[in-house]
Short mmCIF file of the N, C-alpha and C atoms (twelve columns), coordinates in Angstrom:
data_MODEL
# 
_entry.id   MODEL 
# 
loop_
_atom_site.group_PDB 
_atom_site.id 
_atom_site.type_symbol 
_atom_site.label_atom_id 
_atom_site.label_alt_id 
_atom_site.label_comp_id 
_atom_site.label_asym_id 
_atom_site.label_seq_id 
_atom_site.Cartn_x 
_atom_site.Cartn_y 
_atom_site.Cartn_z 
_atom_site.pdbx_PDB_model_num 
ATOM 1   N N  . UNK A 1   -44.147 -114.477 17.540  1 
ATOM 2   C CA . UNK A 1   -44.276 -113.076 17.478  1 
ATOM 3   C C  . UNK A 1   -44.891 -112.503 18.752  1 
ATOM 4   N N  . UNK A 2   -45.661 -113.181 19.352  1 
ATOM 5   C CA . UNK A 2   -46.300 -112.731 20.571  1 
ATOM 6   C C  . UNK A 2   -45.309 -112.626 21.723  1 
ATOM 7   N N  . UNK A 3   -44.209 -113.337 21.648  1 
ATOM 8   C CA . UNK A 3   -43.203 -113.266 22.711  1 
ATOM 9   C C  . UNK A 3   -42.475 -111.926 22.690  1 
ATOM 10  N N  . UNK A 4   -42.302 -111.361 21.556  1 
ATOM 11  C CA . UNK A 4   -41.583 -110.086 21.452  1 
ATOM 12  C C  . UNK A 4   -42.381 -108.926 22.037  1 
ATOM 13  N N  . UNK A 5   -43.619 -108.975 21.985  1 
ATOM 14  C CA . UNK A 5   -44.451 -107.908 22.486  1 
ATOM 15  C C  . UNK A 5   -44.397 -107.856 24.000  1 
ATOM 16  N N  . UNK A 6   -44.214 -108.974 24.639  1 
ATOM 17  C CA . UNK A 6   -44.227 -109.026 26.082  1 
ATOM 18  C C  . UNK A 6   -42.905 -108.630 26.721  1 
ATOM 19  N N  . UNK A 7   -41.847 -108.495 25.938  1 
ATOM 20  C CA . UNK A 7   -40.543 -108.164 26.508  1 
ATOM 21  C C  . UNK A 7   -40.514 -106.672 26.823  1 
ATOM 22  N N  . UNK A 8   -40.190 -106.329 28.044  1 
ATOM 23  C CA . UNK A 8   -40.102 -104.908 28.377  1 
ATOM 24  C C  . UNK A 8   -38.806 -104.281 27.802  1 
ATOM 25  N N  . UNK A 9   -38.909 -103.100 27.372  1 
ATOM 26  C CA . UNK A 9   -37.770 -102.392 26.788  1 
ATOM 27  C C  . UNK A 9   -37.252 -101.414 27.835  1 
ATOM 28  N N  . UNK A 10  -36.097 -101.748 28.442  1 
ATOM 29  C CA . UNK A 10  -35.533 -100.924 29.500  1 
ATOM 30  C C  . UNK A 10  -34.297 -100.145 29.047  1 
ATOM 31  N N  . UNK A 11  -33.684 -100.534 27.956  1 
ATOM 32  C CA . UNK A 11  -32.418 -99.902  27.586  1 
ATOM 33  C C  . UNK A 11  -32.579 -98.713  26.639  1 
ATOM 34  N N  . UNK A 12  -33.742 -98.276  26.295  1 
ATOM 35  C CA . UNK A 12  -33.950 -97.132  25.403  1 
ATOM 36  C C  . UNK A 12  -34.186 -95.903  26.283  1 
ATOM 37  N N  . UNK A 13  -33.396 -94.880  26.027  1 
ATOM 38  C CA . UNK A 13  -33.507 -93.650  26.813  1 
ATOM 39  C C  . UNK A 13  -34.724 -92.861  26.358  1 
ATOM 40  N N  . UNK A 14  -35.246 -92.033  27.234  1 
ATOM 41  C CA . UNK A 14  -36.389 -91.214  26.838  1 
ATOM 42  C C  . UNK A 14  -35.950 -90.123  25.837  1 
ATOM 43  N N  . UNK A 15  -36.893 -89.555  25.158  1 
ATOM 44  C CA . UNK A 15  -36.607 -88.510  24.175  1 
ATOM 45  C C  . UNK A 15  -36.010 -87.279  24.861  1 
ATOM 46  N N  . UNK A 16  -34.984 -86.719  24.189  1 
ATOM 47  C CA . UNK A 16  -34.307 -85.541  24.718  1 
ATOM 48  C C  . UNK A 16  -34.560 -84.385  23.759  1 
ATOM 49  N N  . UNK A 17  -34.753 -83.196  24.312  1 
ATOM 50  C CA . UNK A 17  -34.984 -82.031  23.464  1 
ATOM 51  C C  . UNK A 17  -33.642 -81.553  22.904  1 
ATOM 52  N N  . UNK A 18  -33.554 -81.414  21.597  1 
ATOM 53  C CA . UNK A 18  -32.331 -80.966  20.914  1 
ATOM 54  C C  . UNK A 18  -32.569 -79.537  20.433  1 
ATOM 55  N N  . UNK A 19  -31.690 -78.630  20.854  1 
ATOM 56  C CA . UNK A 19  -31.814 -77.234  20.457  1 
ATOM 57  C C  . UNK A 19  -31.352 -77.075  19.007  1 
ATOM 58  N N  . UNK A 20  -32.083 -76.299  18.274  1 
ATOM 59  C CA . UNK A 20  -31.780 -76.108  16.862  1 
ATOM 60  C C  . UNK A 20  -31.005 -74.799  16.690  1 
ATOM 61  N N  . UNK A 21  -29.705 -74.896  16.418  1 
ATOM 62  C CA . UNK A 21  -28.840 -73.725  16.229  1 
ATOM 63  C C  . UNK A 21  -28.568 -73.464  14.758  1 
ATOM 64  N N  . UNK A 22  -29.230 -74.139  13.873  1 
ATOM 65  C CA . UNK A 22  -28.917 -74.015  12.454  1 
ATOM 66  C C  . UNK A 22  -29.182 -72.596  11.932  1 
ATOM 67  N N  . UNK A 23  -30.208 -71.908  12.416  1 
ATOM 68  C CA . UNK A 23  -30.493 -70.553  11.943  1 
ATOM 69  C C  . UNK A 23  -29.382 -69.598  12.373  1 
ATOM 70  N N  . UNK A 24  -28.829 -69.809  13.573  1 
ATOM 71  C CA . UNK A 24  -27.741 -68.957  14.042  1 
ATOM 72  C C  . UNK A 24  -26.462 -69.229  13.253  1 
ATOM 73  N N  . UNK A 25  -26.208 -70.488  12.974  1 
ATOM 74  C CA . UNK A 25  -25.033 -70.836  12.170  1 
ATOM 75  C C  . UNK A 25  -25.152 -70.278  10.752  1 
ATOM 76  N N  . UNK A 26  -26.338 -70.356  10.186  1 
ATOM 77  C CA . UNK A 26  -26.564 -69.810  8.853   1 
ATOM 78  C C  . UNK A 26  -26.365 -68.295  8.838   1 
ATOM 79  N N  . UNK A 27  -26.960 -67.606  9.793   1 
ATOM 80  C CA . UNK A 27  -26.808 -66.147  9.885   1 
ATOM 81  C C  . UNK A 27  -25.364 -65.745  10.106  1 
ATOM 82  N N  . UNK A 28  -24.670 -66.482  10.961  1 
ATOM 83  C CA . UNK A 28  -23.256 -66.184  11.218  1 
ATOM 84  C C  . UNK A 28  -22.399 -66.407  9.994   1 
ATOM 85  N N  . UNK A 29  -22.672 -67.462  9.244   1 
ATOM 86  C CA . UNK A 29  -21.880 -67.709  8.036   1 
ATOM 87  C C  . UNK A 29  -22.157 -66.648  6.980   1 
ATOM 88  N N  . UNK A 30  -23.388 -66.193  6.862   1 
ATOM 89  C CA . UNK A 30  -23.722 -65.111  5.925   1 
ATOM 90  C C  . UNK A 30  -23.005 -63.825  6.338   1 
ATOM 91  N N  . UNK A 31  -23.055 -63.481  7.623   1 
ATOM 92  C CA . UNK A 31  -22.395 -62.264  8.108   1 
ATOM 93  C C  . UNK A 31  -20.891 -62.346  7.890   1 
ATOM 94  N N  . UNK A 32  -20.297 -63.486  8.161   1 
ATOM 95  C CA . UNK A 32  -18.858 -63.657  7.982   1 
ATOM 96  C C  . UNK A 32  -18.474 -63.542  6.503   1 
ATOM 97  N N  . UNK A 33  -19.286 -64.114  5.625   1 
ATOM 98  C CA . UNK A 33  -18.969 -64.021  4.201   1 
ATOM 99  C C  . UNK A 33  -19.107 -62.595  3.694   1 
ATOM 100 N N  . UNK A 34  -20.076 -61.839  4.220   1 
ATOM 101 C CA . UNK A 34  -20.216 -60.429  3.832   1 
ATOM 102 C C  . UNK A 34  -19.006 -59.637  4.292   1 
ATOM 103 N N  . UNK A 35  -18.547 -59.858  5.508   1 
ATOM 104 C CA . UNK A 35  -17.364 -59.152  6.023   1 
ATOM 105 C C  . UNK A 35  -16.130 -59.479  5.187   1 
ATOM 106 N N  . UNK A 36  -15.949 -60.738  4.841   1 
ATOM 107 C CA . UNK A 36  -14.794 -61.136  4.036   1 
ATOM 108 C C  . UNK A 36  -14.866 -60.509  2.650   1 
ATOM 109 N N  . UNK A 37  -16.056 -60.508  2.034   1 
ATOM 110 C CA . UNK A 37  -16.201 -59.929  0.694   1 
ATOM 111 C C  . UNK A 37  -15.968 -58.424  0.718   1 
ATOM 112 N N  . UNK A 38  -16.504 -57.719  1.722   1 
ATOM 113 C CA . UNK A 38  -16.279 -56.280  1.831   1 
ATOM 114 C C  . UNK A 38  -14.800 -55.964  2.059   1 
ATOM 115 N N  . UNK A 39  -14.137 -56.759  2.869   1 
ATOM 116 C CA . UNK A 39  -12.705 -56.564  3.098   1 
ATOM 117 C C  . UNK A 39  -11.930 -56.745  1.799   1 
ATOM 118 N N  . UNK A 40  -12.279 -57.751  1.040   1 
ATOM 119 C CA . UNK A 40  -11.606 -57.991  -0.240  1 
ATOM 120 C C  . UNK A 40  -11.859 -56.849  -1.221  1 
ATOM 121 N N  . UNK A 41  -13.097 -56.372  -1.289  1 
ATOM 122 C CA . UNK A 41  -13.423 -55.263  -2.192  1 
ATOM 123 C C  . UNK A 41  -12.678 -54.006  -1.792  1 
ATOM 124 N N  . UNK A 42  -12.633 -53.698  -0.492  1 
ATOM 125 C CA . UNK A 42  -11.899 -52.517  -0.029  1 
ATOM 126 C C  . UNK A 42  -10.405 -52.647  -0.311  1 
ATOM 127 N N  . UNK A 43  -9.858  -53.834  -0.157  1 
ATOM 128 C CA . UNK A 43  -8.452  -54.069  -0.451  1 
ATOM 129 C C  . UNK A 43  -8.155  -53.825  -1.931  1 
ATOM 130 N N  . UNK A 44  -9.016  -54.332  -2.802  1 
ATOM 131 C CA . UNK A 44  -8.818  -54.156  -4.246  1 
ATOM 132 C C  . UNK A 44  -8.968  -52.692  -4.623  1 
ATOM 133 N N  . UNK A 45  -9.958  -52.008  -4.064  1 
ATOM 134 C CA . UNK A 45  -10.143 -50.590  -4.365  1 
ATOM 135 C C  . UNK A 45  -8.954  -49.752  -3.901  1 
ATOM 136 N N  . UNK A 46  -8.421  -50.076  -2.748  1 
ATOM 137 C CA . UNK A 46  -7.267  -49.343  -2.223  1 
ATOM 138 C C  . UNK A 46  -6.056  -49.534  -3.131  1 
ATOM 139 N N  . UNK A 47  -5.829  -50.764  -3.572  1 
ATOM 140 C CA . UNK A 47  -4.718  -51.026  -4.494  1 
ATOM 141 C C  . UNK A 47  -4.930  -50.318  -5.820  1 
ATOM 142 N N  . UNK A 48  -6.155  -50.318  -6.327  1 
ATOM 143 C CA . UNK A 48  -6.447  -49.677  -7.601  1 
ATOM 144 C C  . UNK A 48  -6.281  -48.163  -7.505  1 
ATOM 145 N N  . UNK A 49  -6.714  -47.583  -6.382  1 
ATOM 146 C CA . UNK A 49  -6.598  -46.143  -6.213  1 
ATOM 147 C C  . UNK A 49  -5.133  -45.709  -6.113  1 
ATOM 148 N N  . UNK A 50  -4.310  -46.520  -5.463  1 
ATOM 149 C CA . UNK A 50  -2.895  -46.185  -5.338  1 
ATOM 150 C C  . UNK A 50  -2.163  -46.335  -6.659  1 
ATOM 151 N N  . UNK A 51  -2.683  -47.164  -7.554  1 
ATOM 152 C CA . UNK A 51  -2.036  -47.354  -8.849  1 
ATOM 153 C C  . UNK A 51  -2.326  -46.224  -9.813  1 
ATOM 154 N N  . UNK A 52  -3.445  -45.566  -9.655  1 
ATOM 155 C CA . UNK A 52  -3.790  -44.466  -10.548 1 
ATOM 156 C C  . UNK A 52  -2.825  -43.310  -10.338 1 
ATOM 157 N N  . UNK A 53  -2.515  -42.608  -11.403 1 
ATOM 158 C CA . UNK A 53  -1.663  -41.437  -11.301 1 
ATOM 159 C C  . UNK A 53  -2.562  -40.257  -10.934 1 
ATOM 160 N N  . UNK A 54  -2.181  -39.557  -9.904  1 
ATOM 161 C CA . UNK A 54  -3.014  -38.450  -9.439  1 
ATOM 162 C C  . UNK A 54  -2.861  -37.240  -10.360 1 
ATOM 163 N N  . UNK A 55  -3.795  -36.326  -10.220 1 
ATOM 164 C CA . UNK A 55  -3.781  -35.097  -11.019 1 
ATOM 165 C C  . UNK A 55  -2.515  -34.287  -10.717 1 
ATOM 166 N N  . UNK A 56  -2.100  -34.300  -9.459  1 
ATOM 167 C CA . UNK A 56  -0.889  -33.564  -9.095  1 
ATOM 168 C C  . UNK A 56  0.340   -34.146  -9.766  1 
ATOM 169 N N  . UNK A 57  0.414   -35.482  -9.845  1 
ATOM 170 C CA . UNK A 57  1.572   -36.103  -10.489 1 
ATOM 171 C C  . UNK A 57  1.590   -35.795  -11.976 1 
ATOM 172 N N  . UNK A 58  0.417   -35.807  -12.605 1 
ATOM 173 C CA . UNK A 58  0.347   -35.451  -14.023 1 
ATOM 174 C C  . UNK A 58  0.757   -34.000  -14.240 1 
ATOM 175 N N  . UNK A 59  0.274   -33.112  -13.360 1 
ATOM 176 C CA . UNK A 59  0.641   -31.697  -13.478 1 
ATOM 177 C C  . UNK A 59  2.133   -31.513  -13.237 1 
ATOM 178 N N  . UNK A 60  2.699   -32.270  -12.298 1 
ATOM 179 C CA . UNK A 60  4.135   -32.157  -12.019 1 
ATOM 180 C C  . UNK A 60  4.961   -32.635  -13.210 1 
ATOM 181 N N  . UNK A 61  4.550   -33.741  -13.836 1 
ATOM 182 C CA . UNK A 61  5.280   -34.227  -15.005 1 
ATOM 183 C C  . UNK A 61  5.199   -33.224  -16.147 1 
ATOM 184 N N  . UNK A 62  4.024   -32.630  -16.353 1 
ATOM 185 C CA . UNK A 62  3.888   -31.609  -17.393 1 
ATOM 186 C C  . UNK A 62  4.727   -30.384  -17.047 1 
ATOM 187 N N  . UNK A 63  4.735   -30.005  -15.767 1 
ATOM 188 C CA . UNK A 63  5.498   -28.845  -15.312 1 
ATOM 189 C C  . UNK A 63  6.999   -29.083  -15.475 1 
ATOM 190 N N  . UNK A 64  7.401   -30.310  -15.217 1 
ATOM 191 C CA . UNK A 64  8.816   -30.676  -15.297 1 
ATOM 192 C C  . UNK A 64  9.297   -30.745  -16.749 1 
ATOM 193 N N  . UNK A 65  8.400   -31.076  -17.657 1 
ATOM 194 C CA . UNK A 65  8.805   -31.280  -19.050 1 
ATOM 195 C C  . UNK A 65  8.470   -30.102  -19.956 1 
ATOM 196 N N  . UNK A 66  8.371   -28.922  -19.398 1 
ATOM 197 C CA . UNK A 66  8.093   -27.731  -20.205 1 
ATOM 198 C C  . UNK A 66  9.286   -27.447  -21.107 1 
ATOM 199 N N  . UNK A 67  8.989   -27.181  -22.371 1 
ATOM 200 C CA . UNK A 67  10.024  -26.863  -23.349 1 
ATOM 201 C C  . UNK A 67  10.464  -25.406  -23.141 1 
ATOM 202 N N  . UNK A 68  11.679  -25.227  -22.656 1 
ATOM 203 C CA . UNK A 68  12.166  -23.885  -22.327 1 
ATOM 204 C C  . UNK A 68  12.782  -23.178  -23.528 1 
ATOM 205 N N  . UNK A 69  12.816  -23.820  -24.683 1 
ATOM 206 C CA . UNK A 69  13.406  -23.179  -25.870 1 
ATOM 207 C C  . UNK A 69  12.473  -22.103  -26.432 1 
ATOM 208 N N  . UNK A 70  11.180  -22.196  -26.175 1 
ATOM 209 C CA . UNK A 70  10.223  -21.154  -26.569 1 
ATOM 210 C C  . UNK A 70  9.858   -20.372  -25.304 1 
ATOM 211 N N  . UNK A 71  10.567  -19.264  -25.019 1 
ATOM 212 C CA . UNK A 71  10.419  -18.595  -23.716 1 
ATOM 213 C C  . UNK A 71  9.022   -18.034  -23.452 1 
ATOM 214 N N  . UNK A 72  8.370   -17.496  -24.481 1 
ATOM 215 C CA . UNK A 72  7.048   -16.913  -24.256 1 
ATOM 216 C C  . UNK A 72  6.039   -18.002  -23.861 1 
ATOM 217 N N  . UNK A 73  5.986   -19.063  -24.634 1 
ATOM 218 C CA . UNK A 73  5.065   -20.162  -24.334 1 
ATOM 219 C C  . UNK A 73  5.442   -20.820  -22.998 1 
ATOM 220 N N  . UNK A 74  6.740   -20.960  -22.739 1 
ATOM 221 C CA . UNK A 74  7.196   -21.582  -21.486 1 
ATOM 222 C C  . UNK A 74  6.787   -20.729  -20.285 1 
ATOM 223 N N  . UNK A 75  6.881   -19.405  -20.394 1 
ATOM 224 C CA . UNK A 75  6.502   -18.532  -19.284 1 
ATOM 225 C C  . UNK A 75  5.021   -18.676  -18.956 1 
ATOM 226 N N  . UNK A 76  4.179   -18.706  -19.979 1 
ATOM 227 C CA . UNK A 76  2.744   -18.895  -19.738 1 
ATOM 228 C C  . UNK A 76  2.461   -20.273  -19.140 1 
ATOM 229 N N  . UNK A 77  3.123   -21.271  -19.661 1 
ATOM 230 C CA . UNK A 77  2.893   -22.649  -19.197 1 
ATOM 231 C C  . UNK A 77  3.369   -22.830  -17.744 1 
ATOM 232 N N  . UNK A 78  4.522   -22.249  -17.403 1 
ATOM 233 C CA . UNK A 78  5.031   -22.330  -16.031 1 
ATOM 234 C C  . UNK A 78  4.066   -21.633  -15.076 1 
ATOM 235 N N  . UNK A 79  3.557   -20.472  -15.477 1 
ATOM 236 C CA . UNK A 79  2.602   -19.746  -14.625 1 
ATOM 237 C C  . UNK A 79  1.319   -20.535  -14.438 1 
ATOM 238 N N  . UNK A 80  0.859   -21.169  -15.501 1 
ATOM 239 C CA . UNK A 80  -0.391  -21.925  -15.438 1 
ATOM 240 C C  . UNK A 80  -0.250  -23.181  -14.581 1 
ATOM 241 N N  . UNK A 81  0.779   -23.974  -14.845 1 
ATOM 242 C CA . UNK A 81  0.946   -25.226  -14.107 1 
ATOM 243 C C  . UNK A 81  1.468   -25.004  -12.685 1 
ATOM 244 N N  . UNK A 82  2.169   -23.911  -12.477 1 
ATOM 245 C CA . UNK A 82  2.688   -23.623  -11.144 1 
ATOM 246 C C  . UNK A 82  1.597   -23.334  -10.132 1 
ATOM 247 N N  . UNK A 83  0.443   -22.850  -10.627 1 
ATOM 248 C CA . UNK A 83  -0.674  -22.546  -9.721  1 
ATOM 249 C C  . UNK A 83  -1.220  -23.787  -9.019  1 
ATOM 250 N N  . UNK A 84  -1.024  -24.949  -9.604  1 
ATOM 251 C CA . UNK A 84  -1.533  -26.186  -8.996  1 
ATOM 252 C C  . UNK A 84  -0.890  -26.420  -7.640  1 
ATOM 253 N N  . UNK A 85  0.371   -26.027  -7.492  1 
ATOM 254 C CA . UNK A 85  1.139   -26.351  -6.286  1 
ATOM 255 C C  . UNK A 85  1.314   -25.167  -5.338  1 
ATOM 256 N N  . UNK A 86  0.731   -24.025  -5.653  1 
ATOM 257 C CA . UNK A 86  0.947   -22.805  -4.864  1 
ATOM 258 C C  . UNK A 86  0.511   -22.966  -3.413  1 
ATOM 259 N N  . UNK A 87  -0.620  -23.583  -3.191  1 
ATOM 260 C CA . UNK A 87  -1.208  -23.600  -1.849  1 
ATOM 261 C C  . UNK A 87  -0.745  -24.776  -0.996  1 
ATOM 262 N N  . UNK A 88  0.350   -25.431  -1.370  1 
ATOM 263 C CA . UNK A 88  0.876   -26.530  -0.560  1 
ATOM 264 C C  . UNK A 88  1.346   -26.025  0.800   1 
ATOM 265 N N  . UNK A 89  2.191   -25.024  0.782   1 
ATOM 266 C CA . UNK A 89  2.653   -24.408  2.023   1 
ATOM 267 C C  . UNK A 89  3.163   -23.008  1.707   1 
ATOM 268 N N  . UNK A 90  3.611   -22.309  2.727   1 
ATOM 269 C CA . UNK A 90  4.034   -20.918  2.552   1 
ATOM 270 C C  . UNK A 90  5.292   -20.812  1.687   1 
ATOM 271 N N  . UNK A 91  6.161   -21.783  1.822   1 
ATOM 272 C CA . UNK A 91  7.417   -21.752  1.058   1 
ATOM 273 C C  . UNK A 91  7.158   -21.882  -0.450  1 
ATOM 274 N N  . UNK A 92  6.278   -22.778  -0.836  1 
ATOM 275 C CA . UNK A 92  5.968   -22.922  -2.262  1 
ATOM 276 C C  . UNK A 92  5.236   -21.696  -2.783  1 
ATOM 277 N N  . UNK A 93  4.437   -21.085  -1.946  1 
ATOM 278 C CA . UNK A 93  3.726   -19.881  -2.369  1 
ATOM 279 C C  . UNK A 93  4.708   -18.745  -2.650  1 
ATOM 280 N N  . UNK A 94  5.671   -18.551  -1.737  1 
ATOM 281 C CA . UNK A 94  6.677   -17.509  -1.963  1 
ATOM 282 C C  . UNK A 94  7.523   -17.803  -3.193  1 
ATOM 283 N N  . UNK A 95  7.925   -19.066  -3.360  1 
ATOM 284 C CA . UNK A 95  8.746   -19.445  -4.512  1 
ATOM 285 C C  . UNK A 95  7.974   -19.230  -5.815  1 
ATOM 286 N N  . UNK A 96  6.678   -19.543  -5.815  1 
ATOM 287 C CA . UNK A 96  5.879   -19.346  -7.025  1 
ATOM 288 C C  . UNK A 96  5.770   -17.865  -7.362  1 
ATOM 289 N N  . UNK A 97  5.525   -17.033  -6.349  1 
ATOM 290 C CA . UNK A 97  5.396   -15.597  -6.621  1 
ATOM 291 C C  . UNK A 97  6.712   -15.004  -7.124  1 
ATOM 292 N N  . UNK A 98  7.834   -15.464  -6.573  1 
ATOM 293 C CA . UNK A 98  9.137   -15.008  -7.089  1 
ATOM 294 C C  . UNK A 98  9.314   -15.435  -8.543  1 
ATOM 295 N N  . UNK A 99  8.990   -16.659  -8.846  1 
ATOM 296 C CA . UNK A 99  9.110   -17.167  -10.207 1 
ATOM 297 C C  . UNK A 99  8.146   -16.447  -11.133 1 
ATOM 298 N N  . UNK A 100 6.938   -16.205  -10.672 1 
ATOM 299 C CA . UNK A 100 5.923   -15.509  -11.473 1 
ATOM 300 C C  . UNK A 100 6.387   -14.102  -11.828 1 
ATOM 301 N N  . UNK A 101 6.973   -13.396  -10.860 1 
ATOM 302 C CA . UNK A 101 7.479   -12.046  -11.119 1 
ATOM 303 C C  . UNK A 101 8.635   -12.068  -12.109 1 
ATOM 304 N N  . UNK A 102 9.481   -13.058  -12.039 1 
ATOM 305 C CA . UNK A 102 10.615  -13.163  -12.956 1 
ATOM 306 C C  . UNK A 102 10.176  -13.527  -14.374 1 
ATOM 307 N N  . UNK A 103 9.016   -14.141  -14.505 1 
ATOM 308 C CA . UNK A 103 8.519   -14.523  -15.829 1 
ATOM 309 C C  . UNK A 103 7.713   -13.423  -16.515 1 
ATOM 310 N N  . UNK A 104 7.388   -12.355  -15.806 1 
ATOM 311 C CA . UNK A 104 6.597   -11.260  -16.373 1 
ATOM 312 C C  . UNK A 104 7.192   -10.696  -17.673 1 
ATOM 313 N N  . UNK A 105 8.484   -10.407  -17.756 1 
ATOM 314 C CA . UNK A 105 9.011   -9.827   -19.006 1 
ATOM 315 C C  . UNK A 105 8.905   -10.764  -20.210 1 
ATOM 316 N N  . UNK A 106 8.771   -12.041  -19.974 1 
ATOM 317 C CA . UNK A 106 8.722   -13.001  -21.077 1 
ATOM 318 C C  . UNK A 106 7.300   -13.212  -21.595 1 
ATOM 319 N N  . UNK A 107 6.310   -12.698  -20.906 1 
ATOM 320 C CA . UNK A 107 4.928   -12.961  -21.289 1 
ATOM 321 C C  . UNK A 107 4.353   -11.918  -22.238 1 
ATOM 322 N N  . UNK A 108 4.548   -10.666  -21.947 1 
ATOM 323 C CA . UNK A 108 3.759   -9.629   -22.602 1 
ATOM 324 C C  . UNK A 108 4.483   -8.912   -23.737 1 
ATOM 325 N N  . UNK A 109 5.698   -9.261   -23.993 1 
ATOM 326 C CA . UNK A 109 6.426   -8.641   -25.110 1 
ATOM 327 C C  . UNK A 109 6.198   -9.463   -26.374 1 
ATOM 328 N N  . UNK A 110 6.165   -8.801   -27.551 1 
ATOM 329 C CA . UNK A 110 5.944   -9.554   -28.787 1 
ATOM 330 C C  . UNK A 110 7.111   -10.483  -29.120 1 
ATOM 331 N N  . UNK A 111 8.315   -10.019  -28.886 1 
ATOM 332 C CA . UNK A 111 9.502   -10.855  -29.113 1 
ATOM 333 C C  . UNK A 111 10.315  -10.843  -27.825 1 
ATOM 334 N N  . UNK A 112 10.700  -12.026  -27.374 1 
ATOM 335 C CA . UNK A 112 11.414  -12.121  -26.105 1 
ATOM 336 C C  . UNK A 112 12.727  -12.849  -26.296 1 
ATOM 337 N N  . UNK A 113 13.638  -12.564  -25.408 1 
ATOM 338 C CA . UNK A 113 14.938  -13.236  -25.404 1 
ATOM 339 C C  . UNK A 113 14.796  -14.567  -24.670 1 
ATOM 340 N N  . UNK A 114 15.779  -15.456  -24.802 1 
ATOM 341 C CA . UNK A 114 15.727  -16.718  -24.043 1 
ATOM 342 C C  . UNK A 114 15.713  -16.449  -22.539 1 
ATOM 343 N N  . UNK A 115 15.143  -17.365  -21.808 1 
ATOM 344 C CA . UNK A 115 15.021  -17.215  -20.358 1 
ATOM 345 C C  . UNK A 115 16.416  -17.224  -19.747 1 
ATOM 346 N N  . UNK A 116 16.686  -16.208  -18.881 1 
ATOM 347 C CA . UNK A 116 18.014  -16.084  -18.279 1 
ATOM 348 C C  . UNK A 116 18.250  -17.162  -17.218 1 
ATOM 349 N N  . UNK A 117 19.486  -17.315  -16.823 1 
ATOM 350 C CA . UNK A 117 19.884  -18.386  -15.894 1 
ATOM 351 C C  . UNK A 117 19.291  -18.200  -14.498 1 
ATOM 352 N N  . UNK A 118 19.143  -16.962  -14.079 1 
ATOM 353 C CA . UNK A 118 18.580  -16.715  -12.754 1 
ATOM 354 C C  . UNK A 118 17.117  -17.184  -12.685 1 
ATOM 355 N N  . UNK A 119 16.346  -16.885  -13.716 1 
ATOM 356 C CA . UNK A 119 14.956  -17.327  -13.765 1 
ATOM 357 C C  . UNK A 119 14.882  -18.847  -13.868 1 
ATOM 358 N N  . UNK A 120 15.774  -19.440  -14.637 1 
ATOM 359 C CA . UNK A 120 15.825  -20.903  -14.725 1 
ATOM 360 C C  . UNK A 120 16.166  -21.510  -13.361 1 
ATOM 361 N N  . UNK A 121 17.029  -20.833  -12.620 1 
ATOM 362 C CA . UNK A 121 17.357  -21.291  -11.267 1 
ATOM 363 C C  . UNK A 121 16.131  -21.273  -10.371 1 
ATOM 364 N N  . UNK A 122 15.318  -20.207  -10.467 1 
ATOM 365 C CA . UNK A 122 14.074  -20.138  -9.694  1 
ATOM 366 C C  . UNK A 122 13.099  -21.237  -10.118 1 
ATOM 367 N N  . UNK A 123 13.076  -21.516  -11.417 1 
ATOM 368 C CA . UNK A 123 12.210  -22.583  -11.936 1 
ATOM 369 C C  . UNK A 123 12.636  -23.943  -11.362 1 
ATOM 370 N N  . UNK A 124 13.920  -24.234  -11.398 1 
ATOM 371 C CA . UNK A 124 14.411  -25.513  -10.874 1 
ATOM 372 C C  . UNK A 124 14.245  -25.594  -9.350  1 
ATOM 373 N N  . UNK A 125 14.407  -24.466  -8.659  1 
ATOM 374 C CA . UNK A 125 14.189  -24.448  -7.208  1 
ATOM 375 C C  . UNK A 125 12.727  -24.757  -6.891  1 
ATOM 376 N N  . UNK A 126 11.824  -24.164  -7.671  1 
ATOM 377 C CA . UNK A 126 10.399  -24.435  -7.454  1 
ATOM 378 C C  . UNK A 126 10.077  -25.902  -7.718  1 
ATOM 379 N N  . UNK A 127 10.722  -26.498  -8.709  1 
ATOM 380 C CA . UNK A 127 10.536  -27.931  -8.978  1 
ATOM 381 C C  . UNK A 127 10.968  -28.769  -7.786  1 
ATOM 382 N N  . UNK A 128 12.053  -28.388  -7.143  1 
ATOM 383 C CA . UNK A 128 12.569  -29.140  -5.993  1 
ATOM 384 C C  . UNK A 128 11.696  -28.983  -4.756  1 
ATOM 385 N N  . UNK A 129 11.058  -27.824  -4.620  1 
ATOM 386 C CA . UNK A 129 10.240  -27.539  -3.438  1 
ATOM 387 C C  . UNK A 129 8.935   -28.326  -3.457  1 
ATOM 388 N N  . UNK A 130 8.414   -28.557  -4.652  1 
ATOM 389 C CA . UNK A 130 7.093   -29.193  -4.788  1 
ATOM 390 C C  . UNK A 130 7.108   -30.611  -4.211  1 
ATOM 391 N N  . UNK A 131 6.110   -30.912  -3.397  1 
ATOM 392 C CA . UNK A 131 5.911   -32.264  -2.870  1 
ATOM 393 C C  . UNK A 131 4.823   -32.944  -3.681  1 
ATOM 394 N N  . UNK A 132 5.191   -34.044  -4.325  1 
ATOM 395 C CA . UNK A 132 4.201   -34.770  -5.133  1 
ATOM 396 C C  . UNK A 132 3.888   -36.086  -4.496  1 
# 
């Protein structure tokens, strides 16, 4: 055993300082995971929002499916739902006012005749003008 102590050790390198990057790697992985999770959440929210039916689409479907066999109720309903789309542009505003004026005789009389073809034409034109 005494022989081993006397042997000089020449092949062992001196201690080298090793930089510790583990805190940076940990912080970077946390930041990257937060970015990925936020991107995924925003993607899901965007898809969910596009799937929902907007208020305008609901109003358009109701406006499109008005029962024209009851002219008095239909005139009030067209006037009410038509206001949703009035401020889209100048053309829809003019079309709504023309339609509104044509519906006046059907609103305030106790008994009304069926809606004439010209007024129905204005109604269908207004339906075509609306951008949903």
